Amino acid sequence: MNEELKVSKIKNGTVIDHITAGMAPIVLRILGIGKGCSDTVIVAMNVKSHQIGLKDMVKVENRALAQETVKKIALVAPHATVNIIKDYKVAQKFKVELPSELIGVVRCPNRNCITNSGERVSSYFTVESKDPLALRCHYCEVLVDGASVDILL
Ligand code: CTP
Ligand code: ZN
């Protein structure tokens, strides 16, 4: 069955498409969707995509994404597409993209890092590689990969 038939269209809001299969729950956490959230949300997991095999998809009604949110999604779903829906039409479409520096987005795993010291120093990583993911802490130089990335929520 075609994915279009399984998941209904939305009127206004954001569709995050081509999410790496299995990552929708993390995308929901990044979006702050959970208990106490009243947004209408449609989630599809492991649906067929002609581009990437299986994919996940998240549709949120009446919601726009902040730039910080898009960066966080790029960390866990590097091939995701964001579609802004206005009156049932795709008004805008863009691919998520990881910037070359991430400030206040990822927690440094080094307990002794200045960014974990209780001082008000935001985490600061430079992106050494996007695929596979490799982030370097600007302060303590620790290297973080995709499996150990700890996103600040
Ligand atoms: N979509 C939706 N509600 C709408 C319009 C579109 O939920 N009112 C969804 C579609 O189901 C699709 C995504 O938004 O998952 C992008 O729509 P569209 O650009 O029409 O689809 P494709 O051309 O297949 O997109 P792409 O080329 O990015 O794969
Ligand atoms: Zn550090």
mmCIF file of N, CA and C and ligand atoms in Angstrom, residues 3-4 7-12 14-18 42 49-51 55 57-59 81-93, ligand 1:
data_model
loop_
_atom_site.group_PDB
_atom_site.id
_atom_site.type_symbol
_atom_site.label_atom_id
_atom_site.label_comp_id
_atom_site.label_asym_id
_atom_site.label_seq_id
_atom_site.Cartn_x
_atom_site.Cartn_y
_atom_site.Cartn_z
ATOM 1 N N GLU A 3 2.254 4.795 0.888
ATOM 2 C CA GLU A 3 2.326 5.572 2.131
ATOM 3 C C GLU A 3 1.281 6.691 2.155
ATOM 4 N N GLU A 4 1.039 7.286 0.999
ATOM 5 C CA GLU A 4 0.081 8.391 0.918
ATOM 6 C C GLU A 4 -1.315 7.949 1.369
ATOM 7 N N VAL A 7 -1.274 7.490 5.559
ATOM 8 C CA VAL A 7 -1.096 8.632 6.454
ATOM 9 C C VAL A 7 -1.796 9.841 5.847
ATOM 10 N N SER A 8 -2.709 10.428 6.599
ATOM 11 C CA SER A 8 -3.482 11.513 6.003
ATOM 12 C C SER A 8 -2.667 12.796 5.894
ATOM 13 N N LYS A 9 -3.109 13.675 5.030
ATOM 14 C CA LYS A 9 -2.466 14.971 4.813
ATOM 15 C C LYS A 9 -2.866 15.900 5.943
ATOM 16 N N ILE A 10 -2.096 16.950 6.142
ATOM 17 C CA ILE A 10 -2.453 17.933 7.162
ATOM 18 C C ILE A 10 -2.826 19.249 6.480
ATOM 19 N N LYS A 11 -3.530 20.089 7.225
ATOM 20 C CA LYS A 11 -4.002 21.357 6.648
ATOM 21 C C LYS A 11 -2.933 22.442 6.777
ATOM 22 N N ASN A 12 -2.453 22.634 7.991
ATOM 23 C CA ASN A 12 -1.416 23.629 8.258
ATOM 24 C C ASN A 12 -0.446 23.042 9.264
ATOM 25 N N THR A 14 3.764 21.384 9.913
ATOM 26 C CA THR A 14 5.073 20.952 9.426
ATOM 27 C C THR A 14 5.095 19.441 9.257
ATOM 28 N N VAL A 15 5.611 18.992 8.117
ATOM 29 C CA VAL A 15 5.838 17.563 7.879
ATOM 30 C C VAL A 15 7.344 17.331 7.835
ATOM 31 N N ILE A 16 7.834 16.488 8.728
ATOM 32 C CA ILE A 16 9.245 16.115 8.689
ATOM 33 C C ILE A 16 9.292 14.733 8.053
ATOM 34 N N ASP A 17 9.833 14.691 6.860
ATOM 35 C CA ASP A 17 9.784 13.486 6.018
ATOM 36 C C ASP A 17 11.204 12.928 5.856
ATOM 37 N N HIS A 18 11.301 11.703 5.377
ATOM 38 C CA HIS A 18 12.605 11.058 5.128
ATOM 39 C C HIS A 18 13.453 11.005 6.402
ATOM 40 N N ILE A 42 0.894 13.265 13.785
ATOM 41 C CA ILE A 42 0.781 11.982 13.085
ATOM 42 C C ILE A 42 2.191 11.433 12.928
ATOM 43 N N SER A 49 10.065 4.149 1.263
ATOM 44 C CA SER A 49 10.475 5.362 0.569
ATOM 45 C C SER A 49 11.276 4.936 -0.646
ATOM 46 N N HIS A 50 10.967 5.516 -1.781
ATOM 47 C CA HIS A 50 11.758 5.136 -2.964
ATOM 48 C C HIS A 50 13.170 5.690 -2.874
ATOM 49 N N GLN A 51 13.367 6.695 -1.999
ATOM 50 C CA GLN A 51 14.704 7.283 -1.872
ATOM 51 C C GLN A 51 15.607 6.526 -0.905
ATOM 52 N N LYS A 55 11.588 4.587 5.950
ATOM 53 C CA LYS A 55 11.754 5.895 6.592
ATOM 54 C C LYS A 55 10.684 6.085 7.651
ATOM 55 N N MET A 57 8.285 9.296 9.557
ATOM 56 C CA MET A 57 7.701 10.582 9.182
ATOM 57 C C MET A 57 6.950 11.151 10.391
ATOM 58 N N VAL A 58 7.043 12.442 10.595
ATOM 59 C CA VAL A 58 6.322 13.095 11.695
ATOM 60 C C VAL A 58 5.604 14.316 11.131
ATOM 61 N N LYS A 59 4.309 14.403 11.385
ATOM 62 C CA LYS A 59 3.517 15.549 10.925
ATOM 63 C C LYS A 59 2.930 16.239 12.150
ATOM 64 N N THR A 81 13.655 15.829 5.388
ATOM 65 C CA THR A 81 13.141 16.981 4.635
ATOM 66 C C THR A 81 12.062 17.630 5.498
ATOM 67 N N VAL A 82 12.085 18.953 5.550
ATOM 68 C CA VAL A 82 11.049 19.674 6.285
ATOM 69 C C VAL A 82 10.127 20.328 5.260
ATOM 70 N N ASN A 83 8.836 20.038 5.384
ATOM 71 C CA ASN A 83 7.833 20.625 4.483
ATOM 72 C C ASN A 83 6.908 21.500 5.309
ATOM 73 N N ILE A 84 6.783 22.755 4.917
ATOM 74 C CA ILE A 84 5.860 23.644 5.618
ATOM 75 C C ILE A 84 4.555 23.652 4.830
ATOM 76 N N ILE A 85 3.482 23.253 5.505
ATOM 77 C CA ILE A 85 2.188 23.090 4.834
ATOM 78 C C ILE A 85 1.278 24.271 5.153
ATOM 79 N N LYS A 86 0.770 24.881 4.097
ATOM 80 C CA LYS A 86 -0.195 25.976 4.272
ATOM 81 C C LYS A 86 -1.419 25.654 3.423
ATOM 82 N N ASP A 87 -2.563 25.572 4.083
ATOM 83 C CA ASP A 87 -3.816 25.257 3.412
ATOM 84 C C ASP A 87 -3.672 24.039 2.475
ATOM 85 N N TYR A 88 -3.158 22.962 3.038
ATOM 86 C CA TYR A 88 -2.988 21.659 2.380
ATOM 87 C C TYR A 88 -1.884 21.603 1.339
ATOM 88 N N LYS A 89 -1.261 22.746 1.025
ATOM 89 C CA LYS A 89 -0.200 22.734 -0.004
ATOM 90 C C LYS A 89 1.185 22.832 0.634
ATOM 91 N N VAL A 90 2.188 22.252 -0.039
ATOM 92 C CA VAL A 90 3.569 22.383 0.419
ATOM 93 C C VAL A 90 4.039 23.789 0.034
ATOM 94 N N ALA A 91 4.093 24.678 1.032
ATOM 95 C CA ALA A 91 4.447 26.081 0.764
ATOM 96 C C ALA A 91 5.955 26.255 0.717
ATOM 97 N N GLN A 92 6.671 25.361 1.425
ATOM 98 C CA GLN A 92 8.126 25.454 1.470
ATOM 99 C C GLN A 92 8.667 24.073 1.774
ATOM 100 N N LYS A 93 9.820 23.749 1.162
ATOM 101 C CA LYS A 93 10.447 22.443 1.397
ATOM 102 C C LYS A 93 11.948 22.660 1.503
HETATM 103 N N1 CTP B 1 1.999 16.408 3.054
HETATM 104 C C1 CTP B 1 1.036 16.401 4.068
HETATM 105 N N2 CTP B 1 -0.010 17.257 4.015
HETATM 106 C C2 CTP B 1 -0.176 18.079 2.966
HETATM 107 C C3 CTP B 1 0.779 18.089 1.923
HETATM 108 C C4 CTP B 1 1.866 17.221 1.988
HETATM 109 O O1 CTP B 1 1.176 15.661 5.041
HETATM 110 N N3 CTP B 1 -1.250 18.870 2.950
HETATM 111 C C5 CTP B 1 3.156 15.507 3.142
HETATM 112 C C6 CTP B 1 3.198 14.441 2.067
HETATM 113 O O2 CTP B 1 2.469 13.310 2.504
HETATM 114 C C7 CTP B 1 4.681 14.160 1.966
HETATM 115 C C8 CTP B 1 5.336 15.494 2.333
HETATM 116 O O3 CTP B 1 4.327 16.261 2.991
HETATM 117 O O4 CTP B 1 5.062 13.194 2.942
HETATM 118 C C9 CTP B 1 5.843 16.252 1.138
HETATM 119 O O5 CTP B 1 4.793 16.406 0.211
HETATM 120 P P1 CTP B 1 5.085 16.450 -1.355
HETATM 121 O O6 CTP B 1 6.181 17.435 -1.624
HETATM 122 O O7 CTP B 1 3.799 16.628 -2.046
HETATM 123 O O8 CTP B 1 5.571 14.953 -1.589
HETATM 124 P P2 CTP B 1 6.807 14.399 -2.414
HETATM 125 O O9 CTP B 1 6.890 15.071 -3.729
HETATM 126 O O10 CTP B 1 6.729 12.916 -2.382
HETATM 127 O O11 CTP B 1 8.015 14.885 -1.496
HETATM 128 P P3 CTP B 1 9.567 14.559 -1.644
HETATM 129 O O12 CTP B 1 9.950 14.896 -3.038
HETATM 130 O O13 CTP B 1 10.192 15.484 -0.615
HETATM 131 O O14 CTP B 1 9.730 13.117 -1.293
#
